[in-house]
Structures are given as C-alpha cells and as structure tokens.
Amino acid sequence: MSAADEEPLDVFAARRQKLADLRVAGIEPFPHAFANVETIASVRERHADLEPGDETDAHHRLAGRLAARRGQGKMAFLDLVDRSGRIQLQARIDELGPERMELLLGLDLGDLIGVDGLAFNSRRGELSLRLTDFQLLAKSLRPPPDKHHGLSDVETRFRHREADLLSNEEVRAVFIMRARMVSAIRHYLDGNGFIEVETPILQPLYGGAAARPFTTHHNALDRELYLRIAPELYLKRLIVGGLERVYEIGRLFRNEGVSHKHNPEFTTIEYYEAFADYMDVAARFEELLRSVTTEIGYEGPIDFQKPWHRETLAGSIESRTGIDILVHRDRESLAAAMKAKGLLVPETDTWPQLVDELVSKHVEPTLIEPTMLFDYPVEISPLAKRHREQDGLVERFEAFINGMEVANAFSELNDPDDQRARFEEQKALAASGDEEAQPYDEAYIHALEYGLPPTGGIGFGIDRMAMILTGQTTIREVVLFPAMRD
C-alpha cells in the first residue's frame, strides 16, 4: 500500500457517512455541471486596486476545492483553490441561513464546491468573496495530503500524480510552464510558415533514429507493427509531397533504459524546412528558443538570448580525450587508441558505438552552457547529407545544455542512391550486433526517387527542454505519469 492510501479507516468511514447523509437529505453530491464559472485569478485581477475595507457590488461565480476553514457559528472564513490561485470566502449565517450555514461548515477539506458571492477587501487587505450561495460539486472521499507537509515521498508523488498536484503548488507550476512552452513553440512555427501535421504512431517499419522499438500485433491486419521511435521519414515524405515546412509534436517510444534523462515514452518536436541546410536550421533553432523563452517569461540561469557556443564533434572529443576519431576510422584502431588512454572499450561495440561512448561519457557531461557540435562521421549519421567540403563527414549537429543532448539536426540526405547505400551499411551493422541500426526502408527510398528538395530538419525533446526551463534535474518531474517499476 502506498503512502497515499495509508489513511485511518475512520476518516474514510466518516466521509462516506457524510456522503450517505447528503443523499438522505436529498442533496446530490455529484451534480452534472456548474455553469459560467470565472477563474480566481481573473477575479483578483479585476479587483487589484481595492483598498482595505472596500466593498463592491460585483457578483462572481467561482468553483474549486475547499482548502481551509476558520471560524464557525455566525461567521466563518474558508479558502477556495482553483488552478489559477486561492481566494478567501466569507460565510455569514444572516446571508445563507442556519441550514445552509450548517451544511457549508459540515463539508470536508478537499470537497469541490461552486460559490456565488460579492467581492470585497477585508480590513487586513485580503481580497475575499462574501457568499450568497454555494453548491457541492463533488464529495471528496479521500482526504487531501497534509496541507503543512504536502506530499513528499517520491514514489507516491509519481504514482499518484493527482495527489502531488493537489498538494504541491510548485508541481502545478512546472506543468503549466511546460504547457506554455509547447504553446510558444507552436506560436513561433505557425508564425513562420510551418504547418502542423500528424504521422503514424503505429508503423510497419520503425526508423529515423538509433533505438530499439516496442513491438505490438495488429489483430485485424494480422501483422507486427512498431511504436514509432521517430516521425522523421514520414515528415520528409511530406516535404517530397510539396508541403515544404512541416512540424509534428508527439509521443515517441524507445525500448531502452530509464534514467534521470530517459523515459521510454517521451515527447518531441521535429520540424523540416525545404531549401534550407543545417546552418539555417541552427540559426532558426537559436531564434526559436529566444522567442519561446521571451514569450513564457523565462528567467533561469541559461542565457538563451546570446549565440550558442559551437565546436566540431571531432574537435570536442580530441580536446577532452586526446583521441582524433578522424584518424582512427576503423574499430580496431579506435579501440586501441581508447585503451592507450585508459578508457573503457566495450568488446561488442562497433566503431559508431565507440564514438558514441566517447561523446556520451567524455564530452556531453562537460557541455553545460548551450553548445552545438557540428560535422559528424557518416558512419553514425545514416540519414544526413554528406559534408560539402570534408570527406567522411555529414552536415549534422547536436545541441547540448546542462550536460544533456537536447536536439539533433541535419542537412537531410536527399540522394536516393546514397540513401540506399547507407541503408545497406546499416544492415551490415545490424548483422554485426548493433541492435539500434537503421532498418532498410524501401518505401522511403521510393519517396526520395520523386525528388526531395534541399531540406534542413531538427528534432528536440520537449521533456528535456521542460527540465531546463523549469530547473528540474530528472525527467520524471516534467512527465505527468512517468514509467515506474512494479
């Protein structure tokens, strides 16, 4: 039993008895609706200029959860909370009458109520609502978490997010900020000629990233399908189709580890722009984040208004490990160089996996300020266009903040013959044991043969960006219902 369930049985019994008494009295404890409700924040904004002791004839209708109660008898004060804030209610027996007053004072903390009343400012300067009427909207059978200590047990918070949101105002603020961030991203892209699209989540062939998929079975079609690991290949097919600027915000699924920055089900955005390359994408990405952080009023430690630091991938590895991956272009040579430096060399890793080991263990943790790493080896970038100046590289960058990758971008490979050859190379890697190699996607090659214009694209994690903008250190704090062990 979790901490959220560990309430004394007599508390539940008392609340259930009140529920029964309400029904006996002919009071519906779960009515269907309560129309024309305002938010507490809007009422506060309207009466922000009231002086202590000021009265008004402004009538308001609010709804929320009963959070506190003070006084009894002829006059009492109660606190009402909704998503936007808290307000004090004043209940008087001469206004409500003895029976209604008794009913109101008999409600439990956590009950949902709707109220009508007149706004006034108390002598202490607290905006309040003098009740003229009220209605029970939902009887709470489970007491809310302790108002002084909140809900602090991590396991309980994530398993019972509803209780976490009820008791921790700062948690509500995190998810409201996340929602505002997503809205601001859409606002920027919509304003710059992009259109939002939807591509399949259940896919006959996964692709667009290096990851292991979740597999499911479609009964009607009698075939195996995969939960998508990326929408990339479908989105580029839409560029082929002439949509030119597209984006998708949605869930991805990768059957891999759970950590402070990994959840198997997560949210990303990918957007693609015809007639652009990876440098254009880098400039737009910086512009987008400047726009988003300004719109949401971000005031954290990361300065998104200044240009990002830029390095090459090979240069970043060499400066931190002394190993030049462009010299050691085969597995045996790179493994020997790593061993000579005393670095871990997993015996089953391919050359691309060893490069990833160097980046993830020795480079990524050092990239705290916003940084972009450019120009990746072709072996680890099967969907990116070859570099126009340097053999063996592609036009790709990844973006990092707080020691964590947040984005991946390319000049998109649009030569169907080159793409076919890359897929063949990925098949060889898969045969050598790389479970994250790209599958061969003939439908995508078919689309490229119609002609994909020069295109730049990027994908970045909504969850990780929310971590950064809300100051969280684990992805579970920005995912409402994270994956949990039994």
GROMACS .gro file of C-alpha atoms in nm:
model
  486
    1MET     CA    1   0.000   0.000   0.000
    2SER     CA    2   0.136   0.344  -0.093
    3ALA     CA    3   0.154   0.644   0.138
    4ALA     CA    4  -0.142   0.795  -0.044
    5ASP     CA    5  -0.355   0.501   0.069
    6GLU     CA    6  -0.243   0.499   0.431
    7GLU     CA    7  -0.530   0.699   0.584
    8PRO     CA    8  -0.708   0.587   0.901
    9LEU     CA    9  -1.014   0.381   0.824
   10ASP     CA   10  -1.231   0.602   1.045
   11VAL     CA   11  -1.151   0.902   0.821
   12PHE     CA   12  -1.287   0.717   0.519
   13ALA     CA   13  -1.584   0.594   0.722
   14ALA     CA   14  -1.668   0.946   0.838
   15ARG     CA   15  -1.657   1.085   0.488
   16ARG     CA   16  -1.866   0.802   0.349
   17GLN     CA   17  -2.121   0.860   0.623
   18LYS     CA   18  -2.141   1.225   0.523
   19LEU     CA   19  -2.196   1.114   0.164
   20ALA     CA   20  -2.483   0.891   0.275
   21ASP     CA   21  -2.632   1.171   0.489
   22LEU     CA   22  -2.623   1.411   0.194
   23ARG     CA   23  -2.816   1.167  -0.020
   24VAL     CA   24  -3.070   1.106   0.254
   25ALA     CA   25  -3.118   1.484   0.276
   26GLY     CA   26  -3.188   1.496  -0.097
   27ILE     CA   27  -2.861   1.669  -0.185
   28GLU     CA   28  -2.686   1.545  -0.499
   29PRO     CA   29  -2.316   1.509  -0.406
   30PHE     CA   30  -2.202   1.474  -0.768
   31PRO     CA   31  -2.406   1.714  -0.986
   32HIS     CA   32  -2.362   1.731  -1.361
   33ALA     CA   33  -2.240   2.090  -1.412
   34PHE     CA   34  -2.190   2.435  -1.265
   35ALA     CA   35  -2.207   2.689  -1.547
   36ASN     CA   36  -2.049   3.031  -1.603
   37VAL     CA   37  -1.752   2.988  -1.373
   38GLU     CA   38  -1.475   3.250  -1.360
   39THR     CA   39  -1.118   3.185  -1.253
   40ILE     CA   40  -0.988   3.309  -0.920
   41ALA     CA   41  -0.701   3.483  -1.099
   42SER     CA   42  -0.943   3.683  -1.318
   43VAL     CA   43  -1.135   3.799  -1.009
   44ARG     CA   44  -0.812   3.902  -0.840
   45GLU     CA   45  -0.704   4.093  -1.149
   46ARG     CA   46  -1.034   4.278  -1.173
   47HIS     CA   47  -1.019   4.395  -0.810
   48ALA     CA   48  -0.644   4.453  -0.778
   49ASP     CA   49  -0.696   4.821  -0.693
   50LEU     CA   50  -0.930   4.770  -0.394
   51GLU     CA   51  -0.821   4.931  -0.068
   52PRO     CA   52  -0.851   4.753   0.270
   53GLY     CA   53  -1.214   4.759   0.381
   54ASP     CA   54  -1.355   4.839   0.034
   55GLU     CA   55  -1.689   4.681  -0.055
   56THR     CA   56  -1.825   4.618  -0.409
   57ASP     CA   57  -2.148   4.509  -0.569
   58ALA     CA   58  -1.956   4.291  -0.817
   59HIS     CA   59  -2.103   3.942  -0.828
   60HIS     CA   60  -1.874   3.648  -0.912
   61ARG     CA   61  -1.918   3.275  -0.957
   62LEU     CA   62  -1.618   3.056  -0.872
   63ALA     CA   63  -1.553   2.686  -0.835
   64GLY     CA   64  -1.269   2.493  -0.678
   65ARG     CA   65  -1.153   2.283  -0.389
   66LEU     CA   66  -1.212   2.368  -0.024
   67ALA     CA   67  -0.861   2.413   0.116
   68ALA     CA   68  -0.902   2.567   0.464
   69ARG     CA   69  -1.169   2.672   0.714
   70ARG     CA   70  -1.160   2.914   1.007
   71GLY     CA   71  -1.438   3.003   1.249
   72GLN     CA   72  -1.788   2.867   1.300
   73GLY     CA   73  -2.128   2.975   1.427
   74LYS     CA   74  -2.250   3.300   1.275
   75MET     CA   75  -1.947   3.372   1.056
   76ALA     CA   76  -1.666   3.162   0.908
   77PHE     CA   77  -1.385   3.203   0.656
   78LEU     CA   78  -1.290   2.940   0.402
   79ASP     CA   79  -1.019   2.917   0.136
   80LEU     CA   80  -1.111   2.815  -0.217
   81VAL     CA   81  -0.842   2.698  -0.460
   82ASP     CA   82  -0.854   2.651  -0.836
   83ARG     CA   83  -0.575   2.609  -1.091
   84SER     CA   84  -0.518   2.983  -1.109
   85GLY     CA   85  -0.491   3.061  -0.738
   86ARG     CA   86  -0.656   3.091  -0.397
   87ILE     CA   87  -0.923   3.324  -0.255
   88GLN     CA   88  -1.084   3.371   0.084
   89LEU     CA   89  -1.458   3.314   0.122
   90GLN     CA   90  -1.667   3.476   0.395
   91ALA     CA   91  -1.976   3.283   0.502
   92ARG     CA   92  -2.240   3.454   0.724
   93ILE     CA   93  -2.545   3.297   0.878
   94ASP     CA   94  -2.756   3.605   0.813
   95GLU     CA   95  -2.687   3.565   0.439
   96LEU     CA   96  -2.703   3.186   0.399
   97GLY     CA   97  -2.948   3.095   0.675
   98PRO     CA   98  -2.893   2.838   0.955
   99GLU     CA   99  -2.943   2.523   0.748
  100ARG     CA  100  -2.720   2.627   0.460
  101MET     CA  101  -2.456   2.755   0.701
  102GLU     CA  102  -2.457   2.421   0.885
  103LEU     CA  103  -2.425   2.235   0.554
  104LEU     CA  104  -2.133   2.451   0.444
  105LEU     CA  105  -1.945   2.411   0.772
  106GLY     CA  106  -2.003   2.036   0.760
  107LEU     CA  107  -1.814   1.999   0.434
  108ASP     CA  108  -1.470   1.840   0.439
  109LEU     CA  109  -1.143   1.984   0.322
  110GLY     CA  110  -1.090   1.863  -0.031
  111ASP     CA  111  -1.458   1.883  -0.125
  112LEU     CA  112  -1.523   2.058  -0.456
  113ILE     CA  113  -1.772   2.341  -0.434
  114GLY     CA  114  -1.916   2.615  -0.652
  115VAL     CA  115  -1.987   2.953  -0.496
  116ASP     CA  116  -2.164   3.281  -0.573
  117GLY     CA  117  -2.077   3.599  -0.391
  118LEU     CA  118  -1.978   3.964  -0.379
  119ALA     CA  119  -1.616   4.078  -0.390
  120PHE     CA  120  -1.474   4.288  -0.108
  121ASN     CA  121  -1.140   4.361   0.052
  122SER     CA  122  -1.103   4.268   0.416
  123ARG     CA  123  -0.972   4.514   0.671
  124ARG     CA  124  -0.641   4.328   0.651
  125GLY     CA  125  -0.631   4.388   0.277
  126GLU     CA  126  -0.722   4.038   0.161
  127LEU     CA  127  -0.949   4.009  -0.141
  128SER     CA  128  -1.249   3.796  -0.042
  129LEU     CA  129  -1.588   3.683  -0.165
  130ARG     CA  130  -1.893   3.723   0.061
  131LEU     CA  131  -2.105   3.415  -0.013
  132THR     CA  132  -2.461   3.450  -0.127
  133ASP     CA  133  -2.494   3.085  -0.228
  134PHE     CA  134  -2.292   2.767  -0.280
  135GLN     CA  135  -2.326   2.416  -0.421
  136LEU     CA  136  -2.140   2.095  -0.352
  137LEU     CA  137  -1.987   1.979  -0.682
  138ALA     CA  138  -1.806   1.661  -0.576
  139LYS     CA  139  -1.776   1.497  -0.236
  140SER     CA  140  -1.414   1.407  -0.162
  141LEU     CA  141  -1.399   1.062  -0.003
  142ARG     CA  142  -1.021   1.067   0.033
  143PRO     CA  143  -0.863   1.340   0.247
  144PRO     CA  144  -0.611   1.562   0.065
  145PRO     CA  145  -0.244   1.534   0.166
  146ASP     CA  146  -0.145   1.720   0.481
  147LYS     CA  147  -0.155   2.091   0.397
  148HIS     CA  148   0.155   2.175   0.603
  149HIS     CA  149   0.385   1.895   0.484
  150GLY     CA  150   0.242   1.831   0.139
  151LEU     CA  151   0.323   1.511  -0.044
  152SER     CA  152   0.697   1.449  -0.035
  153ASP     CA  153   0.752   1.074  -0.087
  154VAL     CA  154   0.893   1.048  -0.440
  155GLU     CA  155   0.737   0.712  -0.527
  156THR     CA  156   0.394   0.827  -0.408
  157ARG     CA  157   0.423   1.156  -0.592
  158PHE     CA  158   0.484   0.988  -0.927
  159ARG     CA  159   0.238   0.701  -0.879
  160HIS     CA  160  -0.039   0.933  -0.755
  161ARG     CA  161   0.031   1.247  -0.956
  162GLU     CA  162  -0.318   1.376  -0.885
  163ALA     CA  163  -0.233   1.393  -0.513
  164ASP     CA  164   0.103   1.551  -0.595
  165LEU     CA  165  -0.068   1.824  -0.798
  166LEU     CA  166  -0.324   1.879  -0.524
  167SER     CA  167  -0.068   1.932  -0.252
  168ASN     CA  168   0.233   2.088  -0.427
  169GLU     CA  169   0.172   2.422  -0.593
  170GLU     CA  170   0.525   2.424  -0.740
  171VAL     CA  171   0.449   2.097  -0.922
  172ARG     CA  172   0.141   2.252  -1.081
  173ALA     CA  173   0.359   2.546  -1.186
  174VAL     CA  174   0.605   2.313  -1.361
  175PHE     CA  175   0.338   2.155  -1.578
  176ILE     CA  176   0.170   2.485  -1.651
  177MET     CA  177   0.509   2.620  -1.765
  178ARG     CA  178   0.559   2.310  -1.980
  179ALA     CA  179   0.223   2.367  -2.148
  180ARG     CA  180   0.305   2.733  -2.209
  181MET     CA  181   0.639   2.631  -2.361
  182VAL     CA  182   0.470   2.396  -2.609
  183SER     CA  183   0.218   2.667  -2.696
  184ALA     CA  184   0.501   2.915  -2.757
  185ILE     CA  185   0.682   2.668  -2.985
  186ARG     CA  186   0.366   2.626  -3.191
  187HIS     CA  187   0.318   3.003  -3.198
  188TYR     CA  188   0.667   3.056  -3.339
  189LEU     CA  189   0.645   2.782  -3.603
  190ASP     CA  190   0.291   2.871  -3.711
  191GLY     CA  191   0.406   3.231  -3.749
  192ASN     CA  192   0.696   3.127  -3.971
  193GLY     CA  193   0.503   2.934  -4.231
  194PHE     CA  194   0.517   2.583  -4.084
  195ILE     CA  195   0.210   2.362  -4.074
  196GLU     CA  196   0.142   2.107  -3.802
  197VAL     CA  197   0.087   1.751  -3.922
  198GLU     CA  198   0.031   1.404  -3.778
  199THR     CA  199   0.214   1.089  -3.889
  200PRO     CA  200   0.159   0.727  -3.784
  201ILE     CA  201   0.249   0.615  -3.434
  202LEU     CA  202   0.196   0.250  -3.528
  203GLN     CA  203   0.443   0.189  -3.809
  204PRO     CA  204   0.511  -0.119  -4.024
  205LEU     CA  205   0.884  -0.036  -4.010
  206TYR     CA  206   1.049   0.182  -3.747
  207GLY     CA  207   1.318   0.430  -3.844
  208GLY     CA  208   1.451   0.784  -3.815
  209ALA     CA  209   1.666   0.722  -3.506
  210ALA     CA  210   1.905   0.477  -3.346
  211ALA     CA  211   1.692   0.296  -3.088
  212ARG     CA  212   1.519  -0.031  -3.010
  213PRO     CA  213   1.143  -0.027  -3.071
  214PHE     CA  214   0.840  -0.158  -2.887
  215THR     CA  215   0.657  -0.422  -3.091
  216THR     CA  216   0.284  -0.490  -3.099
  217HIS     CA  217   0.046  -0.704  -3.301
  218HIS     CA  218  -0.243  -0.570  -3.509
  219ASN     CA  219  -0.516  -0.832  -3.494
  220ALA     CA  220  -0.726  -0.716  -3.790
  221LEU     CA  221  -0.426  -0.688  -4.022
  222ASP     CA  222  -0.254  -0.989  -3.862
  223ARG     CA  223   0.087  -0.824  -3.873
  224GLU     CA  224   0.357  -0.698  -3.642
  225LEU     CA  225   0.377  -0.321  -3.600
  226TYR     CA  226   0.614  -0.093  -3.412
  227LEU     CA  227   0.551   0.204  -3.189
  228ARG     CA  228   0.744   0.479  -3.363
  229ILE     CA  229   1.090   0.576  -3.246
  230ALA     CA  230   1.080   0.891  -3.464
  231PRO     CA  231   0.850   1.056  -3.721
  232GLU     CA  232   1.142   1.169  -3.940
  233LEU     CA  233   1.098   0.955  -4.250
  234TYR     CA  234   0.725   1.028  -4.276
  235LEU     CA  235   0.779   1.402  -4.231
  236LYS     CA  236   1.038   1.412  -4.510
  237ARG     CA  237   0.794   1.228  -4.736
  238LEU     CA  238   0.559   1.523  -4.677
  239ILE     CA  239   0.835   1.760  -4.790
  240VAL     CA  240   0.859   1.548  -5.107
  241GLY     CA  241   0.483   1.597  -5.141
  242GLY     CA  242   0.523   1.973  -5.152
  243LEU     CA  243   0.423   2.082  -4.801
  244GLU     CA  244   0.770   2.247  -4.770
  245ARG     CA  245   0.758   2.340  -4.399
  246VAL     CA  246   0.610   2.089  -4.155
  247TYR     CA  247   0.632   2.004  -3.788
  248GLU     CA  248   0.492   1.744  -3.552
  249ILE     CA  249   0.474   1.743  -3.173
  250GLY     CA  250   0.405   1.397  -3.040
  251ARG     CA  251   0.495   1.091  -2.842
  252LEU     CA  252   0.783   0.861  -2.927
  253PHE     CA  253   0.860   0.519  -2.780
  254ARG     CA  254   1.206   0.369  -2.734
  255ASN     CA  255   1.259   0.036  -2.563
  256GLU     CA  256   1.565   0.135  -2.366
  257GLY     CA  257   1.681   0.228  -2.018
  258VAL     CA  258   1.511   0.452  -1.763
  259SER     CA  259   1.724   0.726  -1.608
  260HIS     CA  260   1.713   1.087  -1.496
  261LYS     CA  261   1.701   1.191  -1.865
  262HIS     CA  262   1.532   0.888  -2.027
  263ASN     CA  263   1.169   0.781  -2.017
  264PRO     CA  264   1.063   0.506  -2.262
  265GLU     CA  265   0.763   0.717  -2.366
  266PHE     CA  266   0.852   1.079  -2.432
  267THR     CA  267   0.752   1.387  -2.630
  268THR     CA  268   0.949   1.553  -2.907
  269ILE     CA  269   0.904   1.804  -3.183
  270GLU     CA  270   1.052   1.758  -3.528
  271TYR     CA  271   1.034   2.022  -3.799
  272TYR     CA  272   1.162   2.025  -4.157
  273GLU     CA  273   1.217   2.315  -4.393
  274ALA     CA  274   1.269   2.285  -4.768
  275PHE     CA  275   1.553   2.481  -4.932
  276ALA     CA  276   1.745   2.505  -4.601
  277ASP     CA  277   2.063   2.336  -4.473
  278TYR     CA  278   2.191   2.253  -4.126
  279MET     CA  279   2.335   2.601  -4.073
  280ASP     CA  280   1.995   2.752  -4.149
  281VAL     CA  281   1.843   2.504  -3.902
  282ALA     CA  282   2.096   2.603  -3.634
  283ALA     CA  283   2.011   2.971  -3.678
  284ARG     CA  284   1.637   2.904  -3.663
  285PHE     CA  285   1.675   2.682  -3.355
  286GLU     CA  286   1.851   2.963  -3.168
  287GLU     CA  287   1.584   3.208  -3.284
  288LEU     CA  288   1.303   2.976  -3.181
  289LEU     CA  289   1.440   2.937  -2.827
  290ARG     CA  290   1.495   3.312  -2.795
  291SER     CA  291   1.132   3.362  -2.895
  292VAL     CA  292   0.994   3.087  -2.670
  293THR     CA  293   1.185   3.189  -2.357
  294THR     CA  294   1.084   3.552  -2.406
  295GLU     CA  295   0.717   3.461  -2.455
  296ILE     CA  296   0.696   3.246  -2.142
  297GLY     CA  297   0.897   3.489  -1.928
  298TYR     CA  298   1.186   3.251  -1.857
  299GLU     CA  299   1.427   3.396  -1.601
  300GLY     CA  300   1.654   3.100  -1.529
  301PRO     CA  301   2.033   3.070  -1.532
  302ILE     CA  302   2.068   2.981  -1.903
  303ASP     CA  303   2.100   3.283  -2.132
  304PHE     CA  304   1.910   3.197  -2.449
  305GLN     CA  305   1.947   3.546  -2.591
  306LYS     CA  306   2.318   3.515  -2.673
  307PRO     CA  307   2.467   3.296  -2.951
  308TRP     CA  308   2.540   2.933  -2.869
  309HIS     CA  309   2.895   2.804  -2.836
  310ARG     CA  310   2.996   2.594  -3.140
  311GLU     CA  311   3.253   2.315  -3.184
  312THR     CA  312   3.309   2.028  -3.423
  313LEU     CA  313   3.235   1.681  -3.292
  314ALA     CA  314   3.584   1.551  -3.367
  315GLY     CA  315   3.743   1.858  -3.211
  316SER     CA  316   3.534   1.826  -2.896
  317ILE     CA  317   3.641   1.461  -2.849
  318GLU     CA  318   4.007   1.532  -2.919
  319SER     CA  319   4.021   1.830  -2.681
  320ARG     CA  320   3.882   1.619  -2.396
  321THR     CA  321   4.040   1.278  -2.459
  322GLY     CA  322   4.335   1.336  -2.691
  323ILE     CA  323   4.184   1.096  -2.947
  324ASP     CA  324   4.127   1.205  -3.308
  325ILE     CA  325   3.842   0.989  -3.434
  326LEU     CA  326   3.906   1.110  -3.792
  327VAL     CA  327   4.246   0.942  -3.780
  328HIS     CA  328   4.115   0.621  -3.620
  329ARG     CA  329   3.842   0.539  -3.873
  330ASP     CA  330   3.811   0.164  -3.806
  331ARG     CA  331   3.707  -0.021  -3.493
  332GLU     CA  332   4.044  -0.180  -3.414
  333SER     CA  333   4.235   0.146  -3.445
  334LEU     CA  334   3.987   0.345  -3.236
  335ALA     CA  335   3.968   0.074  -2.970
  336ALA     CA  336   4.347   0.068  -2.944
  337ALA     CA  337   4.362   0.447  -2.908
  338MET     CA  338   4.100   0.437  -2.635
  339LYS     CA  339   4.279   0.161  -2.446
  340ALA     CA  340   4.605   0.355  -2.471
  341LYS     CA  341   4.430   0.642  -2.292
  342GLY     CA  342   4.294   0.409  -2.025
  343LEU     CA  343   3.933   0.445  -2.147
  344LEU     CA  344   3.665   0.178  -2.135
  345VAL     CA  345   3.624  -0.020  -2.458
  346PRO     CA  346   3.315  -0.245  -2.459
  347GLU     CA  347   3.417  -0.555  -2.650
  348THR     CA  348   3.099  -0.584  -2.856
  349ASP     CA  349   3.078  -0.217  -2.959
  350THR     CA  350   3.109  -0.124  -3.326
  351TRP     CA  351   3.305   0.183  -3.443
  352PRO     CA  352   2.995   0.408  -3.431
  353GLN     CA  353   2.914   0.282  -3.082
  354LEU     CA  354   3.268   0.358  -2.963
  355VAL     CA  355   3.234   0.713  -3.096
  356ASP     CA  356   2.905   0.744  -2.910
  357GLU     CA  357   3.082   0.615  -2.596
  358LEU     CA  358   3.342   0.892  -2.626
  359VAL     CA  359   3.077   1.160  -2.676
  360SER     CA  360   2.836   1.046  -2.405
  361LYS     CA  361   3.100   0.976  -2.139
  362HIS     CA  362   3.367   1.239  -2.202
  363VAL     CA  363   3.211   1.528  -2.396
  364GLU     CA  364   2.841   1.556  -2.320
  365PRO     CA  365   2.877   1.597  -1.940
  366THR     CA  366   3.106   1.899  -1.996
  367LEU     CA  367   2.860   2.090  -2.217
  368ILE     CA  368   2.672   2.297  -1.960
  369GLU     CA  369   2.620   2.623  -2.150
  370PRO     CA  370   2.418   2.597  -2.475
  371THR     CA  371   2.655   2.429  -2.723
  372MET     CA  372   2.627   2.284  -3.072
  373LEU     CA  373   2.860   2.011  -3.201
  374PHE     CA  374   2.888   2.005  -3.582
  375ASP     CA  375   3.005   1.768  -3.856
  376TYR     CA  376   2.959   1.404  -3.756
  377PRO     CA  377   3.113   1.095  -3.918
  378VAL     CA  378   2.899   0.946  -4.192
  379GLU     CA  379   2.905   0.606  -4.016
  380ILE     CA  380   2.688   0.736  -3.729
  381SER     CA  381   2.458   0.953  -3.942
  382PRO     CA  382   2.275   0.735  -4.196
  383LEU     CA  383   2.011   0.997  -4.280
  384ALA     CA  384   2.228   1.310  -4.309
  385LYS     CA  385   2.371   1.464  -4.627
  386ARG     CA  386   2.743   1.427  -4.691
  387HIS     CA  387   2.957   1.725  -4.597
  388ARG     CA  388   3.016   1.955  -4.893
  389GLU     CA  389   3.383   2.008  -4.802
  390GLN     CA  390   3.511   1.723  -4.582
  391ASP     CA  391   3.514   1.358  -4.691
  392GLY     CA  392   3.381   1.106  -4.439
  393LEU     CA  393   3.162   1.360  -4.259
  394VAL     CA  394   2.799   1.469  -4.284
  395GLU     CA  395   2.626   1.801  -4.223
  396ARG     CA  396   2.482   1.732  -3.884
  397PHE     CA  397   2.480   1.899  -3.544
  398GLU     CA  398   2.359   1.808  -3.198
  399ALA     CA  399   2.271   2.066  -2.932
  400PHE     CA  400   2.352   2.030  -2.561
  401ILE     CA  401   2.256   2.213  -2.241
  402ASN     CA  402   2.335   2.120  -1.881
  403GLY     CA  403   2.539   1.819  -1.991
  404MET     CA  404   2.248   1.673  -2.184
  405GLU     CA  405   2.164   1.638  -2.553
  406VAL     CA  406   1.853   1.837  -2.640
  407ALA     CA  407   1.844   1.839  -3.022
  408ASN     CA  408   1.967   1.659  -3.334
  409ALA     CA  409   1.969   1.820  -3.681
  410PHE     CA  410   2.084   1.755  -4.039
  411SER     CA  411   2.110   1.879  -4.386
  412GLU     CA  412   1.884   1.597  -4.497
  413LEU     CA  413   2.017   1.330  -4.731
  414ASN     CA  414   1.813   1.363  -5.050
  415ASP     CA  415   2.013   1.145  -5.294
  416PRO     CA  416   1.814   0.818  -5.317
  417ASP     CA  417   2.114   0.615  -5.435
  418ASP     CA  418   2.331   0.737  -5.149
  419GLN     CA  419   2.047   0.669  -4.905
  420ARG     CA  420   2.011   0.316  -5.041
  421ALA     CA  421   2.383   0.256  -4.986
  422ARG     CA  422   2.359   0.392  -4.630
  423PHE     CA  423   2.075   0.155  -4.552
  424GLU     CA  424   2.289  -0.132  -4.681
  425GLU     CA  425   2.567  -0.024  -4.444
  426GLN     CA  426   2.317  -0.018  -4.159
  427LYS     CA  427   2.215  -0.374  -4.245
  428ALA     CA  428   2.579  -0.478  -4.207
  429LEU     CA  429   2.599  -0.306  -3.868
  430ALA     CA  430   2.282  -0.482  -3.756
  431ALA     CA  431   2.431  -0.815  -3.867
  432SER     CA  432   2.738  -0.742  -3.654
  433GLY     CA  433   2.523  -0.696  -3.343
  434ASP     CA  434   2.413  -0.330  -3.342
  435GLU     CA  435   2.052  -0.353  -3.221
  436GLU     CA  436   1.996   0.018  -3.288
  437ALA     CA  437   2.097   0.017  -3.656
  438GLN     CA  438   1.852   0.168  -3.906
  439PRO     CA  439   1.627  -0.082  -4.088
  440TYR     CA  440   1.617  -0.074  -4.465
  441ASP     CA  441   1.308   0.133  -4.561
  442GLU     CA  442   1.223   0.074  -4.927
  443ALA     CA  443   0.911   0.295  -4.907
  444TYR     CA  444   1.129   0.588  -4.803
  445ILE     CA  445   1.369   0.527  -5.093
  446HIS     CA  446   1.064   0.518  -5.323
  447ALA     CA  447   0.961   0.862  -5.192
  448LEU     CA  448   1.312   1.007  -5.239
  449GLU     CA  449   1.303   0.898  -5.602
  450TYR     CA  450   1.027   1.154  -5.663
  451GLY     CA  451   1.276   1.420  -5.551
  452LEU     CA  452   1.335   1.567  -5.203
  453PRO     CA  453   1.442   1.931  -5.230
  454PRO     CA  454   1.740   2.054  -5.026
  455THR     CA  455   1.600   2.030  -4.674
  456GLY     CA  456   1.708   2.102  -4.318
  457GLY     CA  457   1.544   1.929  -4.023
  458ILE     CA  458   1.569   1.904  -3.647
  459GLY     CA  459   1.419   1.709  -3.361
  460PHE     CA  460   1.436   1.810  -2.998
  461GLY     CA  461   1.296   1.678  -2.675
  462ILE     CA  462   1.003   1.860  -2.519
  463ASP     CA  463   1.061   1.683  -2.187
  464ARG     CA  464   1.431   1.770  -2.168
  465MET     CA  465   1.365   2.130  -2.267
  466ALA     CA  466   1.097   2.147  -1.997
  467MET     CA  467   1.355   2.017  -1.747
  468ILE     CA  468   1.589   2.301  -1.839
  469LEU     CA  469   1.328   2.577  -1.839
  470THR     CA  470   1.178   2.469  -1.504
  471GLY     CA  471   1.507   2.388  -1.332
  472GLN     CA  472   1.443   2.015  -1.281
  473THR     CA  473   1.716   1.752  -1.259
  474THR     CA  474   1.511   1.446  -1.357
  475ILE     CA  475   1.276   1.386  -1.647
  476ARG     CA  476   1.021   1.231  -1.410
  477GLU     CA  477   0.950   1.578  -1.271
  478VAL     CA  478   0.826   1.703  -1.610
  479VAL     CA  479   0.636   1.390  -1.725
  480LEU     CA  480   0.296   1.370  -1.558
  481PHE     CA  481   0.293   0.992  -1.537
  482PRO     CA  482   0.649   0.856  -1.577
  483ALA     CA  483   0.730   0.490  -1.626
  484MET     CA  484   0.761   0.313  -1.287
  485ARG     CA  485   0.876  -0.029  -1.179
  486ASP     CA  486   0.622  -0.261  -1.015
   0.00000   0.00000   0.00000
